[in-house]
PDB file of C-alpha atoms in Angstrom:
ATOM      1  CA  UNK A 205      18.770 -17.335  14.240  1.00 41.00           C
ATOM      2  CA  UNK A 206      16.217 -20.013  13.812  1.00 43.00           C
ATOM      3  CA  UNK A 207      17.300 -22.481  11.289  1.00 42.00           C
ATOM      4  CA  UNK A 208      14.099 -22.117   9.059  1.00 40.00           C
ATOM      5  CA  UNK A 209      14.479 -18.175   9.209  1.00 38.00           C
ATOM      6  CA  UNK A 210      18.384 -18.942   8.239  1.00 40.00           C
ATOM      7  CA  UNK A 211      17.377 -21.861   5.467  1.00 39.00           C
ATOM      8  CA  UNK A 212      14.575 -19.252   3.883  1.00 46.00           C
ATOM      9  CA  UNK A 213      17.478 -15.869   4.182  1.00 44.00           C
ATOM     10  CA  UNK A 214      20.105 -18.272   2.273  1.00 43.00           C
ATOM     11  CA  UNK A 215      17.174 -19.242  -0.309  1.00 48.00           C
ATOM     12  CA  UNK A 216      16.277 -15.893  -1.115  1.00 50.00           C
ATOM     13  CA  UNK A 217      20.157 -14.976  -1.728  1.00 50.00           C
ATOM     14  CA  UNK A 218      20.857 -17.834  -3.294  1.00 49.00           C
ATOM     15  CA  UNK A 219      18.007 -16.731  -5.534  1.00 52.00           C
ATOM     16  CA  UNK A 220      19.443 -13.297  -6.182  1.00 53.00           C
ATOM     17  CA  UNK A 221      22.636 -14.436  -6.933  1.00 49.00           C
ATOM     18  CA  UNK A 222      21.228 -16.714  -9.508  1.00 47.00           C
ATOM     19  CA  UNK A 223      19.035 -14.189 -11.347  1.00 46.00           C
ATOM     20  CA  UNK A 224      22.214 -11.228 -11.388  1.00 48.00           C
ATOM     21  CA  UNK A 225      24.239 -13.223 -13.908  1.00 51.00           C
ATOM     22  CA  UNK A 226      20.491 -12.877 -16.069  1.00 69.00           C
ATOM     23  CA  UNK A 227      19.599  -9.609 -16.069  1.00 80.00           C
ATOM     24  CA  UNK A 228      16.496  -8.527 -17.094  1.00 94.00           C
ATOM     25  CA  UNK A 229      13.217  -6.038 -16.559  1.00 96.00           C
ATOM     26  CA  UNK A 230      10.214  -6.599 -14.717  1.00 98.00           C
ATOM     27  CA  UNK A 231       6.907  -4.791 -14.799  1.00 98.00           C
ATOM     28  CA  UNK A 232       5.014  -4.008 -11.594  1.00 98.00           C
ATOM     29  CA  UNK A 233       1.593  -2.377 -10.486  1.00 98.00           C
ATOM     30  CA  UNK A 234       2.028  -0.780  -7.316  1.00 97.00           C
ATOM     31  CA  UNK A 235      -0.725   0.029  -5.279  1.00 95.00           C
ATOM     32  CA  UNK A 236      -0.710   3.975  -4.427  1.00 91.00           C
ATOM     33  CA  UNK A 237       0.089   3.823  -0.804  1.00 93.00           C
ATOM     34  CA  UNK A 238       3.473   1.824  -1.518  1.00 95.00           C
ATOM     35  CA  UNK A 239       4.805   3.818  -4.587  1.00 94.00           C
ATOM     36  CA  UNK A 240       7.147   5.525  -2.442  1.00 93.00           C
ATOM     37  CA  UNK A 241       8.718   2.194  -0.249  1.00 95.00           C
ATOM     38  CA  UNK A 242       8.284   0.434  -3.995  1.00 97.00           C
ATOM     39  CA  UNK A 243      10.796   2.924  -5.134  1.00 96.00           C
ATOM     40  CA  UNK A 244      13.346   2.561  -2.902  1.00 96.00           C
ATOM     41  CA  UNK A 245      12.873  -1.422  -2.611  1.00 98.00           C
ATOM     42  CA  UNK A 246      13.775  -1.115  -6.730  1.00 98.00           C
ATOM     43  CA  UNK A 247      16.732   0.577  -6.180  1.00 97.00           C
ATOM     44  CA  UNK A 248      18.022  -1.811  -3.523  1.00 97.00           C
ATOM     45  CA  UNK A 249      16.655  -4.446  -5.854  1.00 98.00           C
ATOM     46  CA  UNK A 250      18.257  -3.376  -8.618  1.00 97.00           C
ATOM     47  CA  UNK A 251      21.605  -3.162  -7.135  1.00 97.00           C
ATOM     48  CA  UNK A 252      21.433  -6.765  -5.756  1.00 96.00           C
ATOM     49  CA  UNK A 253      20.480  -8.329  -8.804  1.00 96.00           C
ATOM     50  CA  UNK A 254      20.940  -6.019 -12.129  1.00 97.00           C
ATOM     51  CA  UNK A 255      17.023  -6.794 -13.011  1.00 98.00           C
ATOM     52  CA  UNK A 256      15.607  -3.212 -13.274  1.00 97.00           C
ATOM     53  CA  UNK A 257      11.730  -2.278 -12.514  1.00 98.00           C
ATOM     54  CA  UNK A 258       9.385  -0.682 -14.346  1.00 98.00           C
ATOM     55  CA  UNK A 259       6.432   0.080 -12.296  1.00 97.00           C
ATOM     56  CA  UNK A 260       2.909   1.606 -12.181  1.00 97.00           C
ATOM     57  CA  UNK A 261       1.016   3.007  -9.493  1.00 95.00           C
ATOM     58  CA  UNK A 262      -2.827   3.573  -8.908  1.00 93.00           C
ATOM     59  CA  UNK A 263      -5.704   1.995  -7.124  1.00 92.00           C
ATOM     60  CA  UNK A 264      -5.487  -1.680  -6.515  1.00 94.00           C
ATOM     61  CA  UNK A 265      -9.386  -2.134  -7.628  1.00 93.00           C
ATOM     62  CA  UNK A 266      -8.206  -0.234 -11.023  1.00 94.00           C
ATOM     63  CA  UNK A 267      -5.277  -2.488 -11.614  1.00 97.00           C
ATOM     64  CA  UNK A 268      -7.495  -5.540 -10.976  1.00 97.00           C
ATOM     65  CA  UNK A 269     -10.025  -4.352 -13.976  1.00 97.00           C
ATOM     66  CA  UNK A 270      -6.825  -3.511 -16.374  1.00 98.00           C
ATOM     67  CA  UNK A 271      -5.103  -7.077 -15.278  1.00 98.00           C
ATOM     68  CA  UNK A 272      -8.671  -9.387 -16.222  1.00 98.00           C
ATOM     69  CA  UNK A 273      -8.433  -7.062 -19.857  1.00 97.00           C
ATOM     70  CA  UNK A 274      -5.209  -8.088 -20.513  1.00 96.00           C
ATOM     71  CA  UNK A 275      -2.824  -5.370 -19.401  1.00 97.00           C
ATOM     72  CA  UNK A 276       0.639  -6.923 -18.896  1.00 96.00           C
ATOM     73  CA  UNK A 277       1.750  -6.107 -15.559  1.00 98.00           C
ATOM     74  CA  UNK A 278       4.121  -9.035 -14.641  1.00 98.00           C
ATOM     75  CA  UNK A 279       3.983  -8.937 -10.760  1.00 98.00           C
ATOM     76  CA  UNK A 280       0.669  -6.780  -8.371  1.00 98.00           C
ATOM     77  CA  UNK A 281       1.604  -5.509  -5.314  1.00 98.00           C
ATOM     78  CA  UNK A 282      -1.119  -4.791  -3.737  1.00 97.00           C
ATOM     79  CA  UNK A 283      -3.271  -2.602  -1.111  1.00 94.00           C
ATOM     80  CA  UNK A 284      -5.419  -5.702   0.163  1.00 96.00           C
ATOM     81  CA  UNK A 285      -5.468  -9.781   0.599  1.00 96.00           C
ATOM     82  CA  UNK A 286      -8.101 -10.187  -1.478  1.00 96.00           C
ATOM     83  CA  UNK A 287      -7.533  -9.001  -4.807  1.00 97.00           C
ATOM     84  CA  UNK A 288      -4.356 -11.649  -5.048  1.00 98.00           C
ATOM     85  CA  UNK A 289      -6.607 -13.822  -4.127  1.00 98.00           C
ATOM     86  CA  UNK A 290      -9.755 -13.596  -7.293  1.00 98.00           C
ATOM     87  CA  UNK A 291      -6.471 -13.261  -9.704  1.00 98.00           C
ATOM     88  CA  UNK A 292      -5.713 -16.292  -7.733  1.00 98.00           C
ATOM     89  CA  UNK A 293      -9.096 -18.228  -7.913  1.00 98.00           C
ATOM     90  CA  UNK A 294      -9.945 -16.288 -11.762  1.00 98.00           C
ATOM     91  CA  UNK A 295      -6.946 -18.212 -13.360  1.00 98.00           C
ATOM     92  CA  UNK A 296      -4.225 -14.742 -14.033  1.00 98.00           C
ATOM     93  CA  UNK A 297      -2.209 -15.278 -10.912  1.00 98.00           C
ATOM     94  CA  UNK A 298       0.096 -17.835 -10.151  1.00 98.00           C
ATOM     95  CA  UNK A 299      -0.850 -20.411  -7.177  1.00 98.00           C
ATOM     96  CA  UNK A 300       0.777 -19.934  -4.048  1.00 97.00           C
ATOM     97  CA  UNK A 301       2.600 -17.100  -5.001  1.00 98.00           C
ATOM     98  CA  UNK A 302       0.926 -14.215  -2.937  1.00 98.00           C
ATOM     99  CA  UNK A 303       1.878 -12.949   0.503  1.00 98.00           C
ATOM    100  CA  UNK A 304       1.367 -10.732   2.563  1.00 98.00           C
ATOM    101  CA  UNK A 305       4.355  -8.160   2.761  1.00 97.00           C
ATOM    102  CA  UNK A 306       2.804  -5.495   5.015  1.00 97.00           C
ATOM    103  CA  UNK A 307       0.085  -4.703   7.031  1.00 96.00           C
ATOM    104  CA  UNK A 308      -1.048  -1.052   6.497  1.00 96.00           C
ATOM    105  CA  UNK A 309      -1.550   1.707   8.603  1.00 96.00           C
ATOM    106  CA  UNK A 310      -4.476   4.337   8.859  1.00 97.00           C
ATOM    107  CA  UNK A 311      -4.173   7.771   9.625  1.00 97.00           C
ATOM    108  CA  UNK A 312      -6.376  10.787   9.843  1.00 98.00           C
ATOM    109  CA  UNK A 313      -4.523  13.804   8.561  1.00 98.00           C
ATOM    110  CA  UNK A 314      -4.288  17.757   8.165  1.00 97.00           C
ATOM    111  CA  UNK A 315      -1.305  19.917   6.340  1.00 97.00           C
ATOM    112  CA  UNK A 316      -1.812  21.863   9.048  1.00 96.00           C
ATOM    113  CA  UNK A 317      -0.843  21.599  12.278  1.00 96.00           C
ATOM    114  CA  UNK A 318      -2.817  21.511  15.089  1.00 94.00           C
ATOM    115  CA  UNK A 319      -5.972  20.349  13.387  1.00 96.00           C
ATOM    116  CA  UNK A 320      -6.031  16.730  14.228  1.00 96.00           C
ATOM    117  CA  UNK A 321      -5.704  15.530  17.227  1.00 95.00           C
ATOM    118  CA  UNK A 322      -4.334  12.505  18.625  1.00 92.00           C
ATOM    119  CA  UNK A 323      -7.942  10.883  19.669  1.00 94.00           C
ATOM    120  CA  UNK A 324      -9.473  12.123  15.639  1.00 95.00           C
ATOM    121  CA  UNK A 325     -11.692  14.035  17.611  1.00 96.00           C
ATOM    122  CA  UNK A 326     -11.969  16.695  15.203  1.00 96.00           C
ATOM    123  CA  UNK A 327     -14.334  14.142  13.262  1.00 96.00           C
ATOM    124  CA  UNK A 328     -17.383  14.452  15.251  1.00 95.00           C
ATOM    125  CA  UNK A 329     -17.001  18.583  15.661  1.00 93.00           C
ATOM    126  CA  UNK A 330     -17.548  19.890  12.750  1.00 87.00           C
ATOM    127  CA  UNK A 331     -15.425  22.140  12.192  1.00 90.00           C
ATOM    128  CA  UNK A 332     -14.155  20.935   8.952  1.00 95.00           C
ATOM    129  CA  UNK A 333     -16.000  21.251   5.282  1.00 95.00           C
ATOM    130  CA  UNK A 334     -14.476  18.525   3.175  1.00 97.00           C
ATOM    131  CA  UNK A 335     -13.222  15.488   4.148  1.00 98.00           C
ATOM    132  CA  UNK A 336     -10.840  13.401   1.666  1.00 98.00           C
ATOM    133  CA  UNK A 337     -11.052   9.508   0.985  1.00 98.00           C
ATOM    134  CA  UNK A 338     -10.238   7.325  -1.272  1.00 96.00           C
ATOM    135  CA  UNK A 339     -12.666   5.498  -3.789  1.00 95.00           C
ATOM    136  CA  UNK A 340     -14.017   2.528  -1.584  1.00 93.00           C
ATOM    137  CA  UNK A 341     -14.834   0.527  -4.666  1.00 90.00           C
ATOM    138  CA  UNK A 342     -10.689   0.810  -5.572  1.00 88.00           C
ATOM    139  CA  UNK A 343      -9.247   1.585  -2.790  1.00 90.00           C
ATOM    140  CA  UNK A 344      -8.294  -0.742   0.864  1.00 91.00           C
ATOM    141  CA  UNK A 345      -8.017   2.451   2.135  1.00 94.00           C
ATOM    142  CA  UNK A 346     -11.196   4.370   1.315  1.00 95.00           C
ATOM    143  CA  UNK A 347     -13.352   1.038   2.933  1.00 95.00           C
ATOM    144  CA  UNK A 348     -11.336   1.668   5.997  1.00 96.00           C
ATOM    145  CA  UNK A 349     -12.049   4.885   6.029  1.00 97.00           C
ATOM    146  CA  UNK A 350     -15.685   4.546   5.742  1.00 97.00           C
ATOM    147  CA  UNK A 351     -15.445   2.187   8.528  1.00 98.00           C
ATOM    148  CA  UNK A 352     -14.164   4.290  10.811  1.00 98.00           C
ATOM    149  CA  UNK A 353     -16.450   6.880  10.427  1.00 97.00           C
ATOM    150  CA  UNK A 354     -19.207   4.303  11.010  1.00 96.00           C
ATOM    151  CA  UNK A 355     -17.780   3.101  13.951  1.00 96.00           C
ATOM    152  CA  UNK A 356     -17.945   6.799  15.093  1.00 96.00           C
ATOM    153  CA  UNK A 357     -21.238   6.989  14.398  1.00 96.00           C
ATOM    154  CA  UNK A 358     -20.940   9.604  12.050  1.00 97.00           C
ATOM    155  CA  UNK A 359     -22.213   8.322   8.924  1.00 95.00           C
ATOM    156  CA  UNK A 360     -25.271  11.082   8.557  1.00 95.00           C
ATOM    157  CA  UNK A 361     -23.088  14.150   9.645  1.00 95.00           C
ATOM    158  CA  UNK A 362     -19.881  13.274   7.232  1.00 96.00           C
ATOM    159  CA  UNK A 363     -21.169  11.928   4.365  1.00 94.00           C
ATOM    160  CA  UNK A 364     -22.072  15.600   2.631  1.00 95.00           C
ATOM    161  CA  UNK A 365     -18.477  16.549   3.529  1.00 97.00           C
ATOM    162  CA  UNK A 366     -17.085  13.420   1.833  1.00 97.00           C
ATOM    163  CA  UNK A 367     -14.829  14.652  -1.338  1.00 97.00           C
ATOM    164  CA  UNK A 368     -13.500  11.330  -3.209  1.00 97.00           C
ATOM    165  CA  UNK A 369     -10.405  10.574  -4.671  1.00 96.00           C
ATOM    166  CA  UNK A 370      -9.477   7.563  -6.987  1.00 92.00           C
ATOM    167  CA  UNK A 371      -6.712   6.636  -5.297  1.00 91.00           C
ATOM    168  CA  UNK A 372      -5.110   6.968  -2.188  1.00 93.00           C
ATOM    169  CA  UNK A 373      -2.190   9.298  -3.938  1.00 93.00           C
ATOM    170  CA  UNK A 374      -4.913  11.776  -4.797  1.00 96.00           C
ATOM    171  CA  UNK A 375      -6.645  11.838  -1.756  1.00 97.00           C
ATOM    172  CA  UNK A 376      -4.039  12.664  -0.190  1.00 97.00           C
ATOM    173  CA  UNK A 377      -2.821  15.379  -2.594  1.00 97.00           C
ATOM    174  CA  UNK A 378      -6.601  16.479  -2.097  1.00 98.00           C
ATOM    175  CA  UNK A 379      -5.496  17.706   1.831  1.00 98.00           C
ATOM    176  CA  UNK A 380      -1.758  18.818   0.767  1.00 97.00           C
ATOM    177  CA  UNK A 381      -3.526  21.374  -1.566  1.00 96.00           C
ATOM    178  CA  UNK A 382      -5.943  22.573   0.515  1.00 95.00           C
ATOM    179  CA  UNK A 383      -8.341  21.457  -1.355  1.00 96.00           C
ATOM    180  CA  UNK A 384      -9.847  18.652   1.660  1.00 97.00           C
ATOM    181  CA  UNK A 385      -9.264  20.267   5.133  1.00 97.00           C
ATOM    182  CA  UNK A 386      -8.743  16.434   6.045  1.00 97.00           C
ATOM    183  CA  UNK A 387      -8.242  13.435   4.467  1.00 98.00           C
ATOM    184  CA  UNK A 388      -7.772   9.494   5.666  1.00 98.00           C
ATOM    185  CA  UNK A 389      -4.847   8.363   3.912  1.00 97.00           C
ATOM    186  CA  UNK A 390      -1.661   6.062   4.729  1.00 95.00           C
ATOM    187  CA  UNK A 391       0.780   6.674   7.616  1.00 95.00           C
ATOM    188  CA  UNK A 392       3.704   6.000   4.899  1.00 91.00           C
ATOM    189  CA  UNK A 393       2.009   9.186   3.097  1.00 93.00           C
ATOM    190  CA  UNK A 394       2.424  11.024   6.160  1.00 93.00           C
ATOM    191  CA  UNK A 395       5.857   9.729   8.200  1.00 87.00           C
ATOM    192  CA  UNK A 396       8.535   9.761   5.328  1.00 84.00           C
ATOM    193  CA  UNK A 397      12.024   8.546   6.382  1.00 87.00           C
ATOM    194  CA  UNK A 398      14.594  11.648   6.606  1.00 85.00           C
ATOM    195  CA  UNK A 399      12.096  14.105   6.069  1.00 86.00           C
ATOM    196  CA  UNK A 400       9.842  16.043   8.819  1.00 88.00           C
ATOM    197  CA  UNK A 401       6.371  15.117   9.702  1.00 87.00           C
ATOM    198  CA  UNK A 402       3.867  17.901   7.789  1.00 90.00           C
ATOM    199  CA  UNK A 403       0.522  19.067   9.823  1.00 96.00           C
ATOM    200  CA  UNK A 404      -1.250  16.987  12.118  1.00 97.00           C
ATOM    201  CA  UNK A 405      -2.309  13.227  12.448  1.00 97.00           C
ATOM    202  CA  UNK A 406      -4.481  10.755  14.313  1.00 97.00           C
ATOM    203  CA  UNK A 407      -3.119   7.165  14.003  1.00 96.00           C
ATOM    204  CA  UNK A 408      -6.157   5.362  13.799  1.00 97.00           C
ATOM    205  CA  UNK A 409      -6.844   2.390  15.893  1.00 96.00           C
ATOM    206  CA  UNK A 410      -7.009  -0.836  13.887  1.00 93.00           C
ATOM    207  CA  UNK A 411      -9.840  -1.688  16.243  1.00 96.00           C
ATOM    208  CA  UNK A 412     -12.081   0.542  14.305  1.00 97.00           C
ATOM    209  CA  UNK A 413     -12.067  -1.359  10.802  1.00 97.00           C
ATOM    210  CA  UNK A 414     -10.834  -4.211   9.074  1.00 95.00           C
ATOM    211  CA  UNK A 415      -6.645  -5.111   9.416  1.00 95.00           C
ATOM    212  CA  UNK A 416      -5.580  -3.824   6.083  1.00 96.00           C
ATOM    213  CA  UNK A 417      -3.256  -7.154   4.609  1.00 97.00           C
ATOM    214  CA  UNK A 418      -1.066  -5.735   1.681  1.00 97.00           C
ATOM    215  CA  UNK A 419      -0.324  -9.291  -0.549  1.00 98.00           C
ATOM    216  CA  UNK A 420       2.079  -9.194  -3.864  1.00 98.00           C
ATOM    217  CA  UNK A 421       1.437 -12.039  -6.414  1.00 98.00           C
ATOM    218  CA  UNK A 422       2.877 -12.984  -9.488  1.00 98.00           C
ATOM    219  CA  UNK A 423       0.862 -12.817 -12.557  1.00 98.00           C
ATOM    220  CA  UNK A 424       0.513 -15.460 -15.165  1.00 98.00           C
ATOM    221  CA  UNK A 425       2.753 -12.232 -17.748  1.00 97.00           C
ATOM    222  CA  UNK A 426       5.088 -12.680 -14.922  1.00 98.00           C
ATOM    223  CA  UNK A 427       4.909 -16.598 -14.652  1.00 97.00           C
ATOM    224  CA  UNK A 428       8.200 -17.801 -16.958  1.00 97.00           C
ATOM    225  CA  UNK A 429      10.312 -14.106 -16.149  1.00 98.00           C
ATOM    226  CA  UNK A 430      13.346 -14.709 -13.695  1.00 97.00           C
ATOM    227  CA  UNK A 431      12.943 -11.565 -12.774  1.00 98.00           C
ATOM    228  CA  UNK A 432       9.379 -11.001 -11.705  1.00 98.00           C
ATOM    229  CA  UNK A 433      10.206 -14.053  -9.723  1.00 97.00           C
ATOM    230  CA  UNK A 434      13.374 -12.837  -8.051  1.00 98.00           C
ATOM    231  CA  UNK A 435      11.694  -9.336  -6.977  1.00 98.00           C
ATOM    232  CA  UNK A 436       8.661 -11.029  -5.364  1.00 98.00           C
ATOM    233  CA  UNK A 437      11.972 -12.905  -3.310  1.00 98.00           C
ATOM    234  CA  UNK A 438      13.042  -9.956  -2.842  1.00 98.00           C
ATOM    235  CA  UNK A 439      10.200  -8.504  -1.440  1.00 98.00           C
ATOM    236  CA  UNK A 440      10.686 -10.759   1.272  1.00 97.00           C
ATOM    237  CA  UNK A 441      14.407 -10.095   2.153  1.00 97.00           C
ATOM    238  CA  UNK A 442      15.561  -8.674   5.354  1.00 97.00           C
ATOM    239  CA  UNK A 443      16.821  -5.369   3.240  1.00 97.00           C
ATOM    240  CA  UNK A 444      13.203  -5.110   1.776  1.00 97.00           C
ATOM    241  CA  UNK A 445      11.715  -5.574   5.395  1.00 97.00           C
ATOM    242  CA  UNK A 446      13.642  -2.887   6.759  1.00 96.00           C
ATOM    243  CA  UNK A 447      12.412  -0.603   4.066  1.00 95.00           C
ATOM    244  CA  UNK A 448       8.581  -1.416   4.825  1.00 96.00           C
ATOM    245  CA  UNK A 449       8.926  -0.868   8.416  1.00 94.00           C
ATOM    246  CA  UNK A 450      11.023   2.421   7.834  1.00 94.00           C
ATOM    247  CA  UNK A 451       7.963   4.112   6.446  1.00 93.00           C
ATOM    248  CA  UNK A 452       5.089   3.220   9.058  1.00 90.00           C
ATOM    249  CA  UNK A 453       3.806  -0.178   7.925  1.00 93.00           C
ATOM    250  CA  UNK A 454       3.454  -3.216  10.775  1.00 83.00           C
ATOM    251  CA  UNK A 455       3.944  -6.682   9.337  1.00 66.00           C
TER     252      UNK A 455
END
């Protein structure tokens, strides 16, 4: 083991061991597409350090306009690089706190089977009448989306199929109801650890729009809490990685 990689593990446990003799609560906004990794990291982080989590999830774009009124979310985690970043710059962030602690995936999926195939050629043929994605304003996800189907050339022909959701969560619940025929959402939506894969997918290529950097910051709320401090630590923690990568994300 390289001895930064060892000095930076024995930090972060140090770190955790600390903060368990302290127990406290910390408040998080999750963005959609991590709720479910998010819950399982809290459990995990829980256990290591008594410090429980109480946590929120929704559009990272939403969370941004509840954070600059005031809302007291102690820690973001985000579904882009960028928000962290104008908390950063806007004075609600702390410095140098963010990082990036996955990059996300992109999928084009169907509940049922046999509908997408494994080049998404199913976009340009037609034979679909809605087509789910997530608010681009809001939503990393929904401005990948669109750039994808740019990229396919297939602005004019998908656009009046285009159903919106606010968040990635309910675009995806648009295509598990039926209610989309497909949707873009995230491949930790679709590949769930222990459980089987439901309809068909098309990983999309990352060539086709912009690398998708999930960063976590600590907010100023968050600034002078052990706890918010020990999670984003956490976060970073071999047992955390191994959660992240368990449910599709690179990183």
């Amino acid at each position: 083991m390289p001895h930064l990689w060892r000095t930076s593990v024995l930090a972060i446990a140090c770190l955790l061991a600390t903060d368990s003799a302290h127990a406290g609560d910390v408040t998080v906004a999750v963005a959609a597409n991590f709720a479910g990794p998010m819950a399982r990291i809290a459990e995990g982080f829980t256990a290591a350090t008594g410090h429980t989590v109480k946590t929120s999830a929704g559009p990272t774009g939403k969370f941004y306009s509840q954070i600059l009124q005031g809302a007291p979310f102690e820690v973001l985690v985000a579904a882009d690089d960028e928000t962290p970043k104008k908390l950063i710059a806007e004075g609600h962030a702390v410095a140098g706190s963010s990082f990036t602690y996955a990059i996300g995936v992109l999928v084009l999926w169907s509940a049922r089977p046999g509908v997408v195939d494994d080049q998404g050629a199913v976009l340009a043929s037609g034979r679909f009448n809605k087509l789910a994605v997530a608010n681009p304003k809001l939503a990393p996800y929904g401005a990948a989306a669109l750039q994808v189907i740019q990229a396919r050339g297939l602005g004019d022909a998908i656009t009046p199929k285009l159903v919106t959701g606010e968040s990635i969560a309910q675009t995806y619940q648009f295509v598990f109801t039926g209610n989309a025929d497909l949707g873009f959402v995230a491949l930790s939506q679709v590949v769930v650890p222990g459980k089987p894969v439901t309809g068909s997918f098309w990983r999309v290529p990352s060539s086709l729009h912009s690398e998708i950097r999930q960063d976590a910051v600590l907010l100023k709320a968050g600034a002078s809490n052990p706890a918010a401090k020990a999670l984003l630590a956490y976060l970073q923690s071999p047992a955390a990685k191994a959660v992240i990568q368990s449910h599709g994300y690179g990183g």
